[in-house]
PDB file of C-alpha atoms and ligand atoms in Angstrom:
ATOM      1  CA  UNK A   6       5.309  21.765  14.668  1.00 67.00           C
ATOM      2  CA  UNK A   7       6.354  22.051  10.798  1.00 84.00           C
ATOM      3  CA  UNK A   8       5.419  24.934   8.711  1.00 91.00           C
ATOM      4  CA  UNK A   9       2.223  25.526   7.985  1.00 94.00           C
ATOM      5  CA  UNK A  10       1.907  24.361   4.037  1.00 97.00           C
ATOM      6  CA  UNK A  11      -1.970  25.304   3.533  1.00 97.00           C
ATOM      7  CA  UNK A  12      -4.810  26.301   5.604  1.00 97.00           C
ATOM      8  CA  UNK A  13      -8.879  26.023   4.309  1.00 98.00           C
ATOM      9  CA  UNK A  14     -11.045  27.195   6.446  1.00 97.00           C
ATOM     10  CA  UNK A  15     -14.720  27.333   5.238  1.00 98.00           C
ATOM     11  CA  UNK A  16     -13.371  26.675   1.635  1.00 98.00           C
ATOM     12  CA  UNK A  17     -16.367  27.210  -0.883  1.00 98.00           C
ATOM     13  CA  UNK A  18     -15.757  26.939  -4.564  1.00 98.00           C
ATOM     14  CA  UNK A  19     -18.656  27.685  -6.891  1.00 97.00           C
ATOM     15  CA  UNK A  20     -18.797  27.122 -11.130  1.00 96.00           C
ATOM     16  CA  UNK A  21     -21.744  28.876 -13.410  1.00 93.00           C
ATOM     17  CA  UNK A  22     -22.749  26.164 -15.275  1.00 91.00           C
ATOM     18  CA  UNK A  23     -25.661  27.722 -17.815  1.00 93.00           C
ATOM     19  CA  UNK A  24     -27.915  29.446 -15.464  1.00 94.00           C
ATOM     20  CA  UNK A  25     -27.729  27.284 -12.610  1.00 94.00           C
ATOM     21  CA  UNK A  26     -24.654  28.192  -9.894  1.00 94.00           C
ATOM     22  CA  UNK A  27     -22.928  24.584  -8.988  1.00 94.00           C
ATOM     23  CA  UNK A  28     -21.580  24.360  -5.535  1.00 96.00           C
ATOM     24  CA  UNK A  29     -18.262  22.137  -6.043  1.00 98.00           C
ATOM     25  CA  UNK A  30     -16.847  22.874  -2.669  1.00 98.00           C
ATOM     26  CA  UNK A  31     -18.970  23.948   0.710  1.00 98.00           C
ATOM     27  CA  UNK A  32     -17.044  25.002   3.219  1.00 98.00           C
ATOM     28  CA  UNK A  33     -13.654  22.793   3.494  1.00 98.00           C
ATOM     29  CA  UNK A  34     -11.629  22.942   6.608  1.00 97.00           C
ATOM     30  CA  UNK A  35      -7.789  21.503   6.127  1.00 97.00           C
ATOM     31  CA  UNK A  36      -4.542  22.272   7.151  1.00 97.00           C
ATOM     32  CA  UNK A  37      -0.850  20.535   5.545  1.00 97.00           C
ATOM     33  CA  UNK A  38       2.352  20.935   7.383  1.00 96.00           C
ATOM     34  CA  UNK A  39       5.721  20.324   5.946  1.00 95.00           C
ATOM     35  CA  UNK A  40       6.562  16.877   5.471  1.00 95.00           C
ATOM     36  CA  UNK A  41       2.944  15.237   5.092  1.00 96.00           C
ATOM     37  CA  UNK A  42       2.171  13.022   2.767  1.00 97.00           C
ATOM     38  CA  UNK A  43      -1.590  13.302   1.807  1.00 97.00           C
ATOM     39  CA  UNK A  44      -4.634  11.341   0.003  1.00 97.00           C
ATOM     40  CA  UNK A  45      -7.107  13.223  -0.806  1.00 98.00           C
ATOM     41  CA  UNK A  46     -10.049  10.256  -1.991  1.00 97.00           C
ATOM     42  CA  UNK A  47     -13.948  10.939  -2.143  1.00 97.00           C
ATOM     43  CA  UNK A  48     -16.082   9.667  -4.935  1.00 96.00           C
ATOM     44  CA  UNK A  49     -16.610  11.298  -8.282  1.00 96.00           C
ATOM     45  CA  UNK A  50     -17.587  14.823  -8.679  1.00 96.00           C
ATOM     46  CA  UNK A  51     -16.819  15.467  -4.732  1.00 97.00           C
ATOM     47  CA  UNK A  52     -14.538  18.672  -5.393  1.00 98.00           C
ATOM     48  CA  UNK A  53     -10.701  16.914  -5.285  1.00 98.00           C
ATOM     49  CA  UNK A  54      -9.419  18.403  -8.752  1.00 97.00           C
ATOM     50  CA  UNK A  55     -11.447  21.452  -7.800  1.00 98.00           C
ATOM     51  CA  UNK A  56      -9.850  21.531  -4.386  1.00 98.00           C
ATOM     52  CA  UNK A  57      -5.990  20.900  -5.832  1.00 98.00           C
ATOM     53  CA  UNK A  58      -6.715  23.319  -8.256  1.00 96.00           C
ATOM     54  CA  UNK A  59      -7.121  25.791  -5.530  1.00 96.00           C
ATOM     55  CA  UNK A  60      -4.114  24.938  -3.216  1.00 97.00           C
ATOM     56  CA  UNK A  61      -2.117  25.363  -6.877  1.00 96.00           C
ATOM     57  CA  UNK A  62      -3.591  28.808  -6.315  1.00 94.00           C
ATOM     58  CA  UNK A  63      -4.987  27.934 -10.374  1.00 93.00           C
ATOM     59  CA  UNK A  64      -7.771  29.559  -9.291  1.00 91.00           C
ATOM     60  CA  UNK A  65      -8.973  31.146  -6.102  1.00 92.00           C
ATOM     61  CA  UNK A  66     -11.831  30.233  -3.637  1.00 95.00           C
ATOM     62  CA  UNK A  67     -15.783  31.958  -3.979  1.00 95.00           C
ATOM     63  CA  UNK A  68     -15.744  32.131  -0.237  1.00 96.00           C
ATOM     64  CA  UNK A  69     -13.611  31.194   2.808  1.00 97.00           C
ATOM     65  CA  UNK A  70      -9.474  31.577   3.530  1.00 97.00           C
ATOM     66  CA  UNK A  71      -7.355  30.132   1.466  1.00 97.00           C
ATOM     67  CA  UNK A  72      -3.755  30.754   2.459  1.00 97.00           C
ATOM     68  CA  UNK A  73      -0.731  28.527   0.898  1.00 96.00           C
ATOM     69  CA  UNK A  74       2.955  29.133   1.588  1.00 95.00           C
ATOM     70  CA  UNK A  75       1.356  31.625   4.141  1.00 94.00           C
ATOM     71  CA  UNK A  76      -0.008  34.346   1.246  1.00 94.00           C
ATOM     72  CA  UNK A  77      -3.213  34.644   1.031  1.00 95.00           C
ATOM     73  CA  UNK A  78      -4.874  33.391  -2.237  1.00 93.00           C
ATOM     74  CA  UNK A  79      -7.709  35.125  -2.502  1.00 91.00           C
ATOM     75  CA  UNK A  80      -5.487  38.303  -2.332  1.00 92.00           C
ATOM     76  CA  UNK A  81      -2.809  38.133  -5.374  1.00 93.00           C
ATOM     77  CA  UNK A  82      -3.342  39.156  -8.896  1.00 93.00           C
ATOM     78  CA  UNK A  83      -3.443  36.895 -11.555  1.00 92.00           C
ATOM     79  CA  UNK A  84       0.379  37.353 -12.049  1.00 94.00           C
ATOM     80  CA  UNK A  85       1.469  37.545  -8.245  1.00 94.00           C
ATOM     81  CA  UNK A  86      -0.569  33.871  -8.131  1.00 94.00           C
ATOM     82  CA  UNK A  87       1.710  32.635 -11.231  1.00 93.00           C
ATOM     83  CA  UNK A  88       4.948  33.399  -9.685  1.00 93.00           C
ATOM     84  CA  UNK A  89       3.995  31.388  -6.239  1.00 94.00           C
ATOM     85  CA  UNK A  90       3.108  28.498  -8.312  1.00 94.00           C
ATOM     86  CA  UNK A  91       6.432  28.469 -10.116  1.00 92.00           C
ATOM     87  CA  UNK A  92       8.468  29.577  -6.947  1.00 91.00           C
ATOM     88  CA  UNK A  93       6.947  27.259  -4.574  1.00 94.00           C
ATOM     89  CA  UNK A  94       4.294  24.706  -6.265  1.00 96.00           C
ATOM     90  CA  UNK A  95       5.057  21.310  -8.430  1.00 96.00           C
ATOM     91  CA  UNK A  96       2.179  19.746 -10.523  1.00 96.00           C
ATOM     92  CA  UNK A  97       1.733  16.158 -11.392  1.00 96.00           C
ATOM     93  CA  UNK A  98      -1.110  15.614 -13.845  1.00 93.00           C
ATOM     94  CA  UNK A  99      -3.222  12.262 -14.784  1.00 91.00           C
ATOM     95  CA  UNK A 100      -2.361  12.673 -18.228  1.00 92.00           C
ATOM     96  CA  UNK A 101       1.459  13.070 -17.612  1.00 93.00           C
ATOM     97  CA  UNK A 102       1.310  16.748 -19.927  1.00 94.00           C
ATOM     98  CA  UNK A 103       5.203  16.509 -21.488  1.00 96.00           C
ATOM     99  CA  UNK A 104       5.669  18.157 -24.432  1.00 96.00           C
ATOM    100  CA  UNK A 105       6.010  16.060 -26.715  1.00 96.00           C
ATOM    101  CA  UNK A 106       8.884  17.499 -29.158  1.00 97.00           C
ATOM    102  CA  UNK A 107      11.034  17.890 -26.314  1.00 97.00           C
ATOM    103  CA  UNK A 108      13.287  15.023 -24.856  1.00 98.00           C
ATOM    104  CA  UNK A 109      12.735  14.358 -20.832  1.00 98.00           C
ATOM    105  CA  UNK A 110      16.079  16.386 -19.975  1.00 97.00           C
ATOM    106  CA  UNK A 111      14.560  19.235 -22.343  1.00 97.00           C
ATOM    107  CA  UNK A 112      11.040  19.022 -20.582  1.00 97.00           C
ATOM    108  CA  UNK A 113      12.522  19.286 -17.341  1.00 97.00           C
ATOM    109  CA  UNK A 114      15.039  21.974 -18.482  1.00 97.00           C
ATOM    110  CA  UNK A 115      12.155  24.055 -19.664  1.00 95.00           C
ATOM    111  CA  UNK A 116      10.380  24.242 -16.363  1.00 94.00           C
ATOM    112  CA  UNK A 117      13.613  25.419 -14.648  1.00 95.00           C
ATOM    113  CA  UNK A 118      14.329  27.738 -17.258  1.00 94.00           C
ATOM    114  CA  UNK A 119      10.767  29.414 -16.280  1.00 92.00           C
ATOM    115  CA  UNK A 120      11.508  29.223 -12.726  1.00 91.00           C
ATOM    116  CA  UNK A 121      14.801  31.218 -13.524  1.00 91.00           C
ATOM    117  CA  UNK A 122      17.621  29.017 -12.745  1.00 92.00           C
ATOM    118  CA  UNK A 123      20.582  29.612 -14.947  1.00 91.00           C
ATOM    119  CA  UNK A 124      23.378  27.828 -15.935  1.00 91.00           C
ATOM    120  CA  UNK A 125      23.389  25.150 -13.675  1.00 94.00           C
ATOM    121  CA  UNK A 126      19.827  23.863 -15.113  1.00 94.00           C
ATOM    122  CA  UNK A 127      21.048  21.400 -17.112  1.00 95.00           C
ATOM    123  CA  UNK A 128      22.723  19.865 -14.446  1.00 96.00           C
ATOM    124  CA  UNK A 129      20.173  19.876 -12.488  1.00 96.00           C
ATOM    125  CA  UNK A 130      17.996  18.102 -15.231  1.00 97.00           C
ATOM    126  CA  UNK A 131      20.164  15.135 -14.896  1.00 97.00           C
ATOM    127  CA  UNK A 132      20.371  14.967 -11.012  1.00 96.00           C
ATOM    128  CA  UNK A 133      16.457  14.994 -10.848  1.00 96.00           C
ATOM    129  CA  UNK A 134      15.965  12.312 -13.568  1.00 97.00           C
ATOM    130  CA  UNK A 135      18.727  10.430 -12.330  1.00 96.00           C
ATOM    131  CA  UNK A 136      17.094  10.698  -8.734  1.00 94.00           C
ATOM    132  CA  UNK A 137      13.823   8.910 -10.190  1.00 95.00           C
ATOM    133  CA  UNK A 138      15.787   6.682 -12.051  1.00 94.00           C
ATOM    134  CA  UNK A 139      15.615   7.599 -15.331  1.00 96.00           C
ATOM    135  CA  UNK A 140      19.338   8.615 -15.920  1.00 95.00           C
ATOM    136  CA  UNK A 141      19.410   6.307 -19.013  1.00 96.00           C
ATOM    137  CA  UNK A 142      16.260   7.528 -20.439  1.00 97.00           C
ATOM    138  CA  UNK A 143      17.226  11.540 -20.215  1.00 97.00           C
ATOM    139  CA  UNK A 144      17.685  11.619 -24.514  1.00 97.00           C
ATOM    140  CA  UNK A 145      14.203  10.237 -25.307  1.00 98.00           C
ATOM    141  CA  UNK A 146      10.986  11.501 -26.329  1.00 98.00           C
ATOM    142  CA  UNK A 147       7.865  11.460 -24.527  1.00 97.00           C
ATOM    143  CA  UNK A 148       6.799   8.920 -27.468  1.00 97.00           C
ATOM    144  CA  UNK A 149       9.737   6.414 -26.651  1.00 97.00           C
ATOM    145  CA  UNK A 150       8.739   6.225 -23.326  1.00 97.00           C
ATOM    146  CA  UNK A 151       6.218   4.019 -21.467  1.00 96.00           C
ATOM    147  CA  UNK A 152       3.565   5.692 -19.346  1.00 96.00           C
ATOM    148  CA  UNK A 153       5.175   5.120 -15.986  1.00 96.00           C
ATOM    149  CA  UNK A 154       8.426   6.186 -17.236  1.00 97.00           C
ATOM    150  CA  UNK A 155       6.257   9.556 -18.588  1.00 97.00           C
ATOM    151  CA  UNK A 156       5.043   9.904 -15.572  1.00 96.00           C
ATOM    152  CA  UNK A 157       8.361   9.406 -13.957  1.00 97.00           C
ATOM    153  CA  UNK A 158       9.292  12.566 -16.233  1.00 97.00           C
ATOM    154  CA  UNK A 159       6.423  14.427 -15.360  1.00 97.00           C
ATOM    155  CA  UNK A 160       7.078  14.193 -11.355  1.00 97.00           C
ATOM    156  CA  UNK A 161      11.036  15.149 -12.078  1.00 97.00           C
ATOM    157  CA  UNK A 162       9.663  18.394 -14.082  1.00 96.00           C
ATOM    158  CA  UNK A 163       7.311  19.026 -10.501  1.00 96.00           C
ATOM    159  CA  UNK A 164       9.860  18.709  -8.073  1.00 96.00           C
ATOM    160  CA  UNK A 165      13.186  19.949 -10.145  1.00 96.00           C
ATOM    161  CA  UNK A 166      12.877  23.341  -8.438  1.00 93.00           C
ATOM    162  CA  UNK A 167      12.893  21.590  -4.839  1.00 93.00           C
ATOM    163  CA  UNK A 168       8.570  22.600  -4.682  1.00 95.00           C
ATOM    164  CA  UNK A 169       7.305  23.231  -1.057  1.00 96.00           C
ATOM    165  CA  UNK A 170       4.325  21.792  -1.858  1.00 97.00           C
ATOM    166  CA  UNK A 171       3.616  18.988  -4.730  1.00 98.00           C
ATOM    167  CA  UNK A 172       0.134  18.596  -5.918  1.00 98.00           C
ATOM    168  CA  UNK A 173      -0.933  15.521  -8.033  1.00 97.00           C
ATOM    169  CA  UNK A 174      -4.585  14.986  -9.545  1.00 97.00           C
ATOM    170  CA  UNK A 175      -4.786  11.296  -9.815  1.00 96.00           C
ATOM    171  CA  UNK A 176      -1.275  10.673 -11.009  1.00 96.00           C
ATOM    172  CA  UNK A 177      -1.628   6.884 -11.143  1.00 96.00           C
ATOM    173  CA  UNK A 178      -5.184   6.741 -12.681  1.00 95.00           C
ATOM    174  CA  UNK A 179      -2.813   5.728 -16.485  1.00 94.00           C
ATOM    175  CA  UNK A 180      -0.875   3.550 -14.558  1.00 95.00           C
ATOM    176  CA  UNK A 181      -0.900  -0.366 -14.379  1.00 94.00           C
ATOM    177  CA  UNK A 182      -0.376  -1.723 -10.420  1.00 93.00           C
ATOM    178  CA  UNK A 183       3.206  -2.072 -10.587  1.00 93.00           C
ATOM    179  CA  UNK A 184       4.118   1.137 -12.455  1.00 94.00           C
ATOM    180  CA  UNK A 185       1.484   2.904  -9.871  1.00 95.00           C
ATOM    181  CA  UNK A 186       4.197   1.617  -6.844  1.00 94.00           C
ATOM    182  CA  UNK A 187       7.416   2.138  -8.208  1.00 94.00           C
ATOM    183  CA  UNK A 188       5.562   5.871  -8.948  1.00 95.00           C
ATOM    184  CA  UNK A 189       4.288   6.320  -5.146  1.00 95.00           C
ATOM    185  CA  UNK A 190       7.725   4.659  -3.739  1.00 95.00           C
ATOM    186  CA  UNK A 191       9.687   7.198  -5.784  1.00 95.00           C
ATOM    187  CA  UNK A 192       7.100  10.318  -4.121  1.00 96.00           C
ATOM    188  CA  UNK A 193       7.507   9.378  -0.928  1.00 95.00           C
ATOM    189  CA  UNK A 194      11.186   9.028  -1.200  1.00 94.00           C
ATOM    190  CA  UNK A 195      11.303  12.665  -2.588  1.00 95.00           C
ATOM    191  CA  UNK A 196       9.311  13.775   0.394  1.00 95.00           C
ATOM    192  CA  UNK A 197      11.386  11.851   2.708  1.00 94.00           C
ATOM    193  CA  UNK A 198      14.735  13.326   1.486  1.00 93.00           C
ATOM    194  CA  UNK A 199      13.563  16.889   1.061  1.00 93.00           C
ATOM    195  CA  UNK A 200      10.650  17.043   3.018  1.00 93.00           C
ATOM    196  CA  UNK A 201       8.375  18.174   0.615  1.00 96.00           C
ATOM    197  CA  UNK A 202       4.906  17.986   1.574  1.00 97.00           C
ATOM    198  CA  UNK A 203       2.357  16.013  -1.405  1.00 98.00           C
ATOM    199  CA  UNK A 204      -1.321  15.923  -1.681  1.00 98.00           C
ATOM    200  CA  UNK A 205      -2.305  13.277  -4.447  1.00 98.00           C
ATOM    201  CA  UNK A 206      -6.080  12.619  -5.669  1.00 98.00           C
ATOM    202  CA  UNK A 207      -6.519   8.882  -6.141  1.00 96.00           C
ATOM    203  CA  UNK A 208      -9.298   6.204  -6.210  1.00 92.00           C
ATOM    204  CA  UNK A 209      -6.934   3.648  -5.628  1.00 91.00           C
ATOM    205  CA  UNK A 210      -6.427   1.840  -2.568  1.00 90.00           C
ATOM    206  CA  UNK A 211      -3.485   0.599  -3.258  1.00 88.00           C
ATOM    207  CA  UNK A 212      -2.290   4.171  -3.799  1.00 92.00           C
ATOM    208  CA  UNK A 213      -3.958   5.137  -0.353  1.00 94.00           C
ATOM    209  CA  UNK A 214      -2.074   2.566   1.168  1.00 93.00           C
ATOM    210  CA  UNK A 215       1.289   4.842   0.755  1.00 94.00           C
ATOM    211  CA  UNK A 216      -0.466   7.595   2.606  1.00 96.00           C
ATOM    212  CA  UNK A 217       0.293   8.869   5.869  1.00 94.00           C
ATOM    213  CA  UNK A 218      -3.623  10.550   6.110  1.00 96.00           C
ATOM    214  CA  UNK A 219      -6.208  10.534   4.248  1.00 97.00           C
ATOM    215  CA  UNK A 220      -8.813  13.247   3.904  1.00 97.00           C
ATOM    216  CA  UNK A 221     -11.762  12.140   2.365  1.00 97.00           C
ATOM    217  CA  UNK A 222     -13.943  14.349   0.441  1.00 98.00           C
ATOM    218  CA  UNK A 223     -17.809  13.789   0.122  1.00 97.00           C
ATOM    219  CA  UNK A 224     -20.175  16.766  -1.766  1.00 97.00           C
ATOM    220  CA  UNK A 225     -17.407  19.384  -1.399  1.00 98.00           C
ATOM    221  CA  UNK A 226     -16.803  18.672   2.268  1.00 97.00           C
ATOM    222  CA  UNK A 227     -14.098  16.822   4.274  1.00 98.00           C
ATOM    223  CA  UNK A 228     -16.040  14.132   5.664  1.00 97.00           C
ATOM    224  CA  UNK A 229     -13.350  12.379   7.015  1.00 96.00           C
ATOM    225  CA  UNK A 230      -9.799  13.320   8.053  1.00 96.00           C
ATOM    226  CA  UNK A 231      -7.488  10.474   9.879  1.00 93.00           C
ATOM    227  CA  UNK A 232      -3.742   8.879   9.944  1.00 90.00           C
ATOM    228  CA  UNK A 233      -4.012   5.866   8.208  1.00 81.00           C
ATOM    229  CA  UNK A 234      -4.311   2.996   9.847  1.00 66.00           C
ATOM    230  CA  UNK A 235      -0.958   1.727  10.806  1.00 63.00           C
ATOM    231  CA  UNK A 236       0.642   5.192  10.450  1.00 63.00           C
ATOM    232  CA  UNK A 237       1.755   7.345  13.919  1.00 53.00           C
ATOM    233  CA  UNK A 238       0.215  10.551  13.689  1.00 51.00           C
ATOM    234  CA  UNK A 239       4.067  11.748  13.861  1.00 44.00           C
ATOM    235  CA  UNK A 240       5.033   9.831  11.457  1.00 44.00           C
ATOM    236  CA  UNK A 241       4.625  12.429   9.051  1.00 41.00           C
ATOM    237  CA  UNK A 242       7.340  14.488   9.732  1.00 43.00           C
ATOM    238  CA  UNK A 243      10.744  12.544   9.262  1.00 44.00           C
ATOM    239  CA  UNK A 244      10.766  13.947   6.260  1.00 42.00           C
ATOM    240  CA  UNK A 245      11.619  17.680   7.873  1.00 40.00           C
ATOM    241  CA  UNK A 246      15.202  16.904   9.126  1.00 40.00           C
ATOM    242  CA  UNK A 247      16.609  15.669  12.478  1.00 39.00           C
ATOM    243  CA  UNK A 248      16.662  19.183  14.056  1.00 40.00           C
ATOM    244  CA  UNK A 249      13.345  20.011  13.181  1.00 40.00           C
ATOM    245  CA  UNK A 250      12.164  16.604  14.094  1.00 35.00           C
ATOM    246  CA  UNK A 251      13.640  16.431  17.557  1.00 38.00           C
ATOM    247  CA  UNK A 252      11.295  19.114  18.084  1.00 38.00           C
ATOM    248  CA  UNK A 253       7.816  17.903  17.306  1.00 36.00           C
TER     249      UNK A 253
HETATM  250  P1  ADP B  27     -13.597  15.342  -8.569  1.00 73.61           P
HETATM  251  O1  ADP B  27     -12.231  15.748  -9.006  1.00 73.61           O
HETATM  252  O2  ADP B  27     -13.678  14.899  -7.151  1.00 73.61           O
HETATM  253  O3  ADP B  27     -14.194  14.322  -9.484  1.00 73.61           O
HETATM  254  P2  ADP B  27     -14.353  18.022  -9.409  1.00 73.61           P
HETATM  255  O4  ADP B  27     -13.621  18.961  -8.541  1.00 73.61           O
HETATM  256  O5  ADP B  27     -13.828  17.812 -10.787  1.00 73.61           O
HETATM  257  O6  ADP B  27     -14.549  16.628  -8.636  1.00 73.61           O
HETATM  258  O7  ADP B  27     -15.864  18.527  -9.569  1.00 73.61           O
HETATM  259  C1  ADP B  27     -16.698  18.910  -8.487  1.00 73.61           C
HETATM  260  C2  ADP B  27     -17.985  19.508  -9.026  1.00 73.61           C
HETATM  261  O8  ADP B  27     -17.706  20.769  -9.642  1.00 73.61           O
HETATM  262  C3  ADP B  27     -18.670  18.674 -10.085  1.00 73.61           C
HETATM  263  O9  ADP B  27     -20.061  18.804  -9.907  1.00 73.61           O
HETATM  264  C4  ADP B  27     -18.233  19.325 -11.378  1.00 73.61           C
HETATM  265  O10 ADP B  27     -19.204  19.140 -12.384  1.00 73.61           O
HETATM  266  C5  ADP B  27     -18.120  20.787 -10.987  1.00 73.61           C
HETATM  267  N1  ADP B  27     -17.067  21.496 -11.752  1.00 73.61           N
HETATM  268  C6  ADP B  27     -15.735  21.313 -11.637  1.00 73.61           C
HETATM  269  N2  ADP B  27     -15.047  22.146 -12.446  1.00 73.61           N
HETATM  270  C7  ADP B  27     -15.986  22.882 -13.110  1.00 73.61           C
HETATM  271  C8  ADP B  27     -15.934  23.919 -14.101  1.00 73.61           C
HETATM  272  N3  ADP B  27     -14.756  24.393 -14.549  1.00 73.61           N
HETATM  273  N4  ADP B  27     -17.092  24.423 -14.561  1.00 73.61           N
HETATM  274  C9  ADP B  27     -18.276  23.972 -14.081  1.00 73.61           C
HETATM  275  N5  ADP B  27     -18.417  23.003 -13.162  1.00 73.61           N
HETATM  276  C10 ADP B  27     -17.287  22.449 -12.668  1.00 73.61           C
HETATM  277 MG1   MG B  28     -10.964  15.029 -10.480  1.00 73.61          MG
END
């Protein structure tokens, strides 16, 4: 088997709101091993931001075991938390989040400059944006882009650093259909080549539809957990190399 990405077991997330002590999650059980490719879907208000907000190790659980990239969430300081997210954790947000003075080469070069890589950053701007085909496009602003292509930018910035683990809160939900494929095609194609392993929030079933399993949340619990239909079980690991394949 992979590596184990994340384990939840008996996940529970709480928020004060006023004087009343909302449960968001209640007890969520979930492992991801490298190389899986991951819906997470449930209706409104059924935990999945607070969930990927937790595997981001943004915050850590009320109750349970939480343990991504093997370290223990619940454990780490404030700053110890910070440096696994920018080690080992990409973000992809709804609202794509570039800043917007910066062109997409700068936005990306920024992130990697954080994560401490030196000289070769800028090169490494340009391989990433040319990898999600936007190789023309590396000059411009946020403004004098379209959405998709934003959010194109936004996923290069997430997986620059070569991420274990990519987390993305309903990255499609600003996206028309076609921009929303091109975006999942160019995800899984990441994952396939570097065997990354995603987990993307989504209401869409078209976005489902690129999903190798799909947990499904309901009142802060997995209600359902299952290989899409269509998709071998080991299907999810090509992504992990031949070697490592052979083996599963
Ligand atoms: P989803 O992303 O599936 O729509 P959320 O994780 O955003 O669900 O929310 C789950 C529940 O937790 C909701 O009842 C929401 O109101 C509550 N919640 C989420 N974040 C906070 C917060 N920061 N403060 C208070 N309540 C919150
Ligand atoms: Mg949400």
């Amino acid at each position: 088997m992979s590596e184990l990405v994340l384990a939840a077991r008996g996940v529970e997330k709480s928020f004060q709101q006023g004087k009343v002590l909302v449960p968001a999650l209640r007890g969520v059980d979930l492992e991801l091993r490298g190389g899986e490719f991951v819906a997470l879907v449930g209706p409104s208000g059924s935990g999945k931001t607070t969930f990927l907000n937790l595997a981001g190790a943004l915050d850590a659980p009320s109750a349970g075991e939480l343990e991504v990239l093997g370290k223990r969430v619940a454990g780490l300081s404030r700053a110890e938390r910070a440096e696994l997210r920018l080690r080992a954790i990409g973000f992809v947000f709804q609202a794509y989040n570039l800043v917007p003075v910066l062109t997409a080469r700068e936005n990306v070069e920024f992130v990697l400059e954080l994560q401490g890589v030196g000289a070769e950053r800028r090169a490494r701007a340009g391989e990433v944006l040319e990898e999600l085909g936007l190789g023309e496009l590396a000059g411009r602003r946020p403004a004098e882009l379209s959405g998709g292509q934003q959010q194109r930018v936004a996923v290069a910035r997430a997986v620059a650093a070569r991420p274990r683990l990519v987390l993305a809160d309903e990255p499609t939900a600003n996206l028309d259909g076609e921009n929303a494929e091109v975006l999942m095609h160019l995800m899984r194609d990441l994952r396939d080549r570097h065997g990354m392993t995603f987990l993307f929030s989504t209401h869409d079933p078209r976005v489902v539809a690129h999903a190798v399993r799909v947990v499904t949340l309901v009142d802060g619990r997995v209600a359902r957990d299952e290989p899409r239909p269509g998709e071998a079980p080991h299907e999810i690991l090509p992504g992990i190399g031949k070697a490592e394949a052979a083996r599963v």
